[in-house]
Amino acid sequence: YDHEGFGLLNAIVGYFPREHLADVLKTILSILFTRLMSSRTVKFVKCLTIFFSLFVIKLGADTLIQTVESVQAGGGLWKQVFLNVWLRDVQKVSGKIPRKMCSVALTKLLTESNAMLQDAFFELWPQAVLAELKMLELGEENDEEKDKYANKHVVTVEQLKDQEQGYMNAFCPLQCASKAEDDPCADIQDDRAYFVQNLQRVVGSAPQCRGGLQ
């Protein structure tokens, strides 16, 4: 039922007024990280990555980074989460709109975040570029967890389809009430062109980015 819980969280981030979110975002992330550490599954990480992507699209890249850093005294969580959760498994996200969301969010992190261009986090920047290129150029990465269950016939084909649909609709508010997929970045028609245009802009204005691409 992870995707149903994330559906509610995504509705909160996507539709609640920003001024009402400040006091709850840190608590939400703290709970999610506790679950991540106690019981990490591919499904949970997929849903979490989609949630992070929606967070960036709706509230901004630096808002996500600042909120993640605030969860742990002294900071230091963003680098761990970005490397070991987002970049590690983003290629496993399935579905046209969820993958588009992840692509657009990565572009925003690369080109709109001041924090990502600072010394503390800039080592993540080239790795994020590589992850974005993989999202755009390669297909969905094999889901070993799903394959394991399929090979053992623990679930039926129909159950796997239902589970996959859960991944695809995890970002949709009140998913059980609406069958139509909601595209939170519908104004961006082509995520590849969006990436190229914004990368050219930031590389032209931030010299360290040119070095990061070499």
CSV table of C-alpha atoms in Angstrom, one decimal:
chain,number,residue,atom,x,y,z
A,1,TYR,CA,0.0,0.0,0.0
A,2,ASP,CA,3.0,2.3,-0.3
A,3,HIS,CA,1.7,4.0,-3.4
A,4,GLU,CA,-1.6,4.8,-1.8
A,5,GLY,CA,0.2,6.5,1.1
A,6,PHE,CA,2.4,8.4,-1.3
A,7,GLY,CA,-0.7,9.4,-3.3
A,8,LEU,CA,-1.9,11.3,-0.2
A,9,LEU,CA,1.5,12.9,0.4
A,10,ASN,CA,1.7,13.9,-3.2
A,11,ALA,CA,-1.7,15.5,-3.0
A,12,ILE,CA,-0.6,17.5,0.0
A,13,VAL,CA,2.6,18.8,-1.7
A,14,GLY,CA,0.8,19.3,-5.0
A,15,TYR,CA,-2.3,21.2,-3.8
A,16,PHE,CA,-1.8,22.6,-0.3
A,17,PRO,CA,-0.9,26.3,-0.1
A,18,ARG,CA,2.9,26.6,0.4
A,19,GLU,CA,2.5,28.7,3.6
A,20,HIS,CA,0.7,25.7,5.2
A,21,LEU,CA,3.4,23.2,4.4
A,22,ALA,CA,6.4,24.7,6.1
A,23,ASP,CA,5.6,23.1,9.5
A,24,VAL,CA,4.8,19.6,8.2
A,25,LEU,CA,7.4,19.0,5.4
A,26,LYS,CA,10.3,18.2,7.9
A,27,THR,CA,8.1,15.8,9.8
A,28,ILE,CA,6.9,14.1,6.6
A,29,LEU,CA,10.5,13.6,5.4
A,30,SER,CA,11.6,12.4,8.9
A,31,ILE,CA,8.9,9.7,8.8
A,32,LEU,CA,9.8,8.7,5.3
A,33,PHE,CA,13.5,8.4,6.1
A,34,THR,CA,12.8,6.3,9.2
A,35,ARG,CA,10.8,3.9,7.0
A,36,LEU,CA,13.5,3.9,4.3
A,37,MET,CA,16.1,2.8,6.9
A,38,SER,CA,14.0,0.2,8.5
A,39,SER,CA,12.4,-1.5,5.4
A,40,ARG,CA,13.8,-0.4,2.1
A,41,THR,CA,12.1,-1.9,-1.0
A,42,VAL,CA,12.3,-1.1,-4.7
A,43,LYS,CA,8.6,-0.1,-4.7
A,44,PHE,CA,9.1,2.3,-1.7
A,45,VAL,CA,12.2,3.9,-3.3
A,46,LYS,CA,10.3,4.4,-6.6
A,47,CYS,CA,7.5,6.1,-4.9
A,48,LEU,CA,9.9,8.2,-2.8
A,49,THR,CA,11.7,9.3,-5.9
A,50,ILE,CA,8.5,10.4,-7.6
A,51,PHE,CA,7.6,12.2,-4.4
A,52,PHE,CA,10.9,14.1,-4.4
A,53,SER,CA,10.4,14.9,-8.1
A,54,LEU,CA,6.9,16.4,-7.4
A,55,PHE,CA,8.4,18.3,-4.4
A,56,VAL,CA,11.0,19.9,-6.7
A,57,ILE,CA,8.5,20.7,-9.4
A,58,LYS,CA,5.9,22.3,-7.0
A,59,LEU,CA,8.1,23.8,-4.3
A,60,GLY,CA,11.6,24.2,-5.8
A,61,ALA,CA,14.9,22.4,-5.8
A,62,ASP,CA,16.5,24.3,-3.0
A,63,THR,CA,13.4,23.9,-0.8
A,64,LEU,CA,13.8,20.2,-1.1
A,65,ILE,CA,17.5,20.3,-0.3
A,66,GLN,CA,17.0,22.7,2.7
A,67,THR,CA,14.2,20.6,4.1
A,68,VAL,CA,16.2,17.3,3.8
A,69,GLU,CA,19.2,18.9,5.4
A,70,SER,CA,17.0,20.2,8.3
A,71,VAL,CA,15.9,16.7,9.3
A,72,GLN,CA,19.3,15.7,10.8
A,73,ALA,CA,21.1,18.0,13.2
A,74,GLY,CA,24.2,19.3,11.5
A,75,GLY,CA,22.8,18.5,8.0
A,76,GLY,CA,24.6,16.0,5.7
A,77,LEU,CA,21.5,14.0,4.7
A,78,TRP,CA,21.0,15.5,1.2
A,79,LYS,CA,24.2,14.0,-0.2
A,80,GLN,CA,23.4,10.6,1.1
A,81,VAL,CA,19.8,10.6,0.0
A,82,PHE,CA,20.5,12.0,-3.5
A,83,LEU,CA,23.3,9.5,-4.2
A,84,ASN,CA,21.9,6.4,-2.5
A,85,VAL,CA,18.2,6.8,-3.2
A,86,TRP,CA,17.4,9.2,-6.1
A,87,LEU,CA,20.4,8.6,-8.4
A,88,ARG,CA,20.7,5.0,-7.6
A,89,ASP,CA,17.2,3.9,-8.5
A,90,VAL,CA,15.6,6.7,-10.6
A,91,GLN,CA,16.2,4.7,-13.7
A,92,LYS,CA,13.8,2.0,-12.3
A,93,VAL,CA,10.8,4.4,-12.3
A,94,SER,CA,8.2,3.3,-14.8
A,95,GLY,CA,5.5,5.1,-16.7
A,96,LYS,CA,5.6,8.0,-19.2
A,97,ILE,CA,4.5,10.8,-16.8
A,98,PRO,CA,6.5,9.6,-13.7
A,99,ARG,CA,9.6,9.3,-15.8
A,100,LYS,CA,9.0,12.8,-17.3
A,101,MET,CA,8.5,14.1,-13.7
A,102,CYS,CA,11.9,12.6,-12.6
A,103,SER,CA,13.6,14.0,-15.7
A,104,VAL,CA,12.2,17.5,-15.2
A,105,ALA,CA,13.0,17.5,-11.5
A,106,LEU,CA,16.6,16.5,-12.2
A,107,THR,CA,16.9,19.3,-14.7
A,108,LYS,CA,15.6,21.8,-12.2
A,109,LEU,CA,18.1,20.5,-9.6
A,110,LEU,CA,20.9,20.9,-12.2
A,111,THR,CA,19.9,24.3,-13.5
A,112,GLU,CA,17.8,26.1,-10.9
A,113,SER,CA,19.4,25.1,-7.6
A,114,ASN,CA,21.9,27.4,-6.0
A,115,ALA,CA,22.8,24.8,-3.4
A,116,MET,CA,23.8,22.3,-6.0
A,117,LEU,CA,26.4,24.7,-7.4
A,118,GLN,CA,28.0,25.3,-4.0
A,119,ASP,CA,31.2,23.5,-3.0
A,120,ALA,CA,29.3,21.3,-0.5
A,121,PHE,CA,27.2,19.6,-3.1
A,122,PHE,CA,28.8,20.3,-6.5
A,123,GLU,CA,30.4,16.9,-6.6
A,124,LEU,CA,26.8,15.6,-7.1
A,125,TRP,CA,26.3,17.8,-10.2
A,126,PRO,CA,28.1,15.7,-12.8
A,127,GLN,CA,26.5,12.5,-11.4
A,128,ALA,CA,23.1,14.1,-11.8
A,129,VAL,CA,23.9,15.0,-15.4
A,130,LEU,CA,24.7,11.4,-16.1
A,131,ALA,CA,21.5,10.2,-14.4
A,132,GLU,CA,19.5,12.6,-16.5
A,133,LEU,CA,21.1,11.5,-19.7
A,134,LYS,CA,20.3,7.9,-18.8
A,135,MET,CA,16.7,8.9,-18.1
A,136,LEU,CA,16.4,10.5,-21.5
A,137,GLU,CA,18.4,8.0,-23.6
A,138,LEU,CA,17.9,4.6,-22.0
A,139,GLY,CA,14.8,2.6,-21.2
A,140,GLU,CA,13.5,1.6,-17.8
A,141,GLU,CA,16.0,-0.4,-15.8
A,142,ASN,CA,15.1,-3.9,-14.8
A,143,ASP,CA,13.3,-4.1,-11.5
A,144,GLU,CA,15.0,-7.1,-9.8
A,145,GLU,CA,12.5,-7.2,-6.9
A,146,LYS,CA,9.6,-7.5,-9.3
A,147,ASP,CA,11.4,-10.0,-11.5
A,148,LYS,CA,12.2,-12.1,-8.4
A,149,TYR,CA,8.5,-12.4,-7.5
A,150,ALA,CA,7.5,-13.0,-11.0
A,151,ASN,CA,10.0,-15.8,-11.5
A,152,LYS,CA,8.8,-17.5,-8.3
A,153,HIS,CA,5.1,-17.1,-9.3
A,154,VAL,CA,4.4,-15.5,-6.0
A,155,VAL,CA,2.0,-13.1,-7.7
A,156,THR,CA,-0.1,-13.3,-10.8
A,157,VAL,CA,0.4,-11.3,-14.0
A,158,GLU,CA,-2.7,-9.3,-13.1
A,159,GLN,CA,-1.3,-8.5,-9.7
A,160,LEU,CA,2.0,-7.3,-11.2
A,161,LYS,CA,0.1,-5.1,-13.6
A,162,ASP,CA,-1.8,-3.6,-10.6
A,163,GLN,CA,1.4,-3.1,-8.7
A,164,GLU,CA,3.0,-1.4,-11.8
A,165,GLN,CA,0.0,0.9,-12.2
A,166,GLY,CA,0.5,1.9,-8.5
A,167,TYR,CA,4.0,3.0,-9.4
A,168,MET,CA,2.7,5.0,-12.3
A,169,ASN,CA,0.0,6.8,-10.4
A,170,ALA,CA,1.8,7.3,-7.1
A,171,PHE,CA,2.0,11.1,-7.7
A,172,CYS,CA,-1.8,11.4,-8.6
A,173,PRO,CA,-3.9,13.0,-5.9
A,174,LEU,CA,-6.7,10.7,-4.7
A,175,GLN,CA,-5.7,8.1,-7.2
A,176,CYS,CA,-8.7,5.9,-6.5
A,177,ALA,CA,-11.1,8.7,-7.3
A,178,SER,CA,-9.6,9.6,-10.7
A,179,LYS,CA,-8.4,7.4,-13.5
A,180,ALA,CA,-6.7,10.1,-15.5
A,181,GLU,CA,-3.0,10.7,-15.0
A,182,ASP,CA,-2.2,14.2,-13.7
A,183,ASP,CA,0.9,15.7,-15.3
A,184,PRO,CA,2.3,18.3,-12.9
A,185,CYS,CA,4.7,19.6,-15.5
A,186,ALA,CA,2.2,19.7,-18.4
A,187,ASP,CA,3.6,23.1,-19.5
A,188,ILE,CA,6.9,21.3,-20.5
A,189,GLN,CA,6.1,19.4,-23.6
A,190,ASP,CA,9.5,17.9,-24.3
A,191,ASP,CA,11.7,17.0,-21.3
A,192,ARG,CA,14.7,16.4,-23.5
A,193,ALA,CA,14.6,19.9,-25.1
A,194,TYR,CA,13.9,21.3,-21.6
A,195,PHE,CA,17.1,19.7,-20.3
A,196,VAL,CA,19.3,20.8,-23.2
A,197,GLN,CA,18.1,24.4,-23.2
A,198,ASN,CA,18.5,24.8,-19.5
A,199,LEU,CA,21.8,23.0,-19.3
A,200,GLN,CA,23.2,25.3,-22.0
A,201,ARG,CA,22.0,28.3,-20.0
A,202,VAL,CA,23.6,27.2,-16.7
A,203,VAL,CA,26.9,26.1,-18.3
A,204,GLY,CA,27.1,29.5,-20.0
A,205,SER,CA,26.6,31.3,-16.7
A,206,ALA,CA,28.4,29.1,-14.2
A,207,PRO,CA,32.1,28.3,-15.2
A,208,GLN,CA,32.3,25.4,-12.7
A,209,CYS,CA,29.6,23.6,-14.7
A,210,ARG,CA,31.7,23.5,-17.8
A,211,GLY,CA,34.5,21.8,-15.8
A,212,GLY,CA,31.9,19.4,-14.3
A,213,LEU,CA,31.1,18.2,-17.8
A,214,GLN,CA,34.7,17.4,-18.8
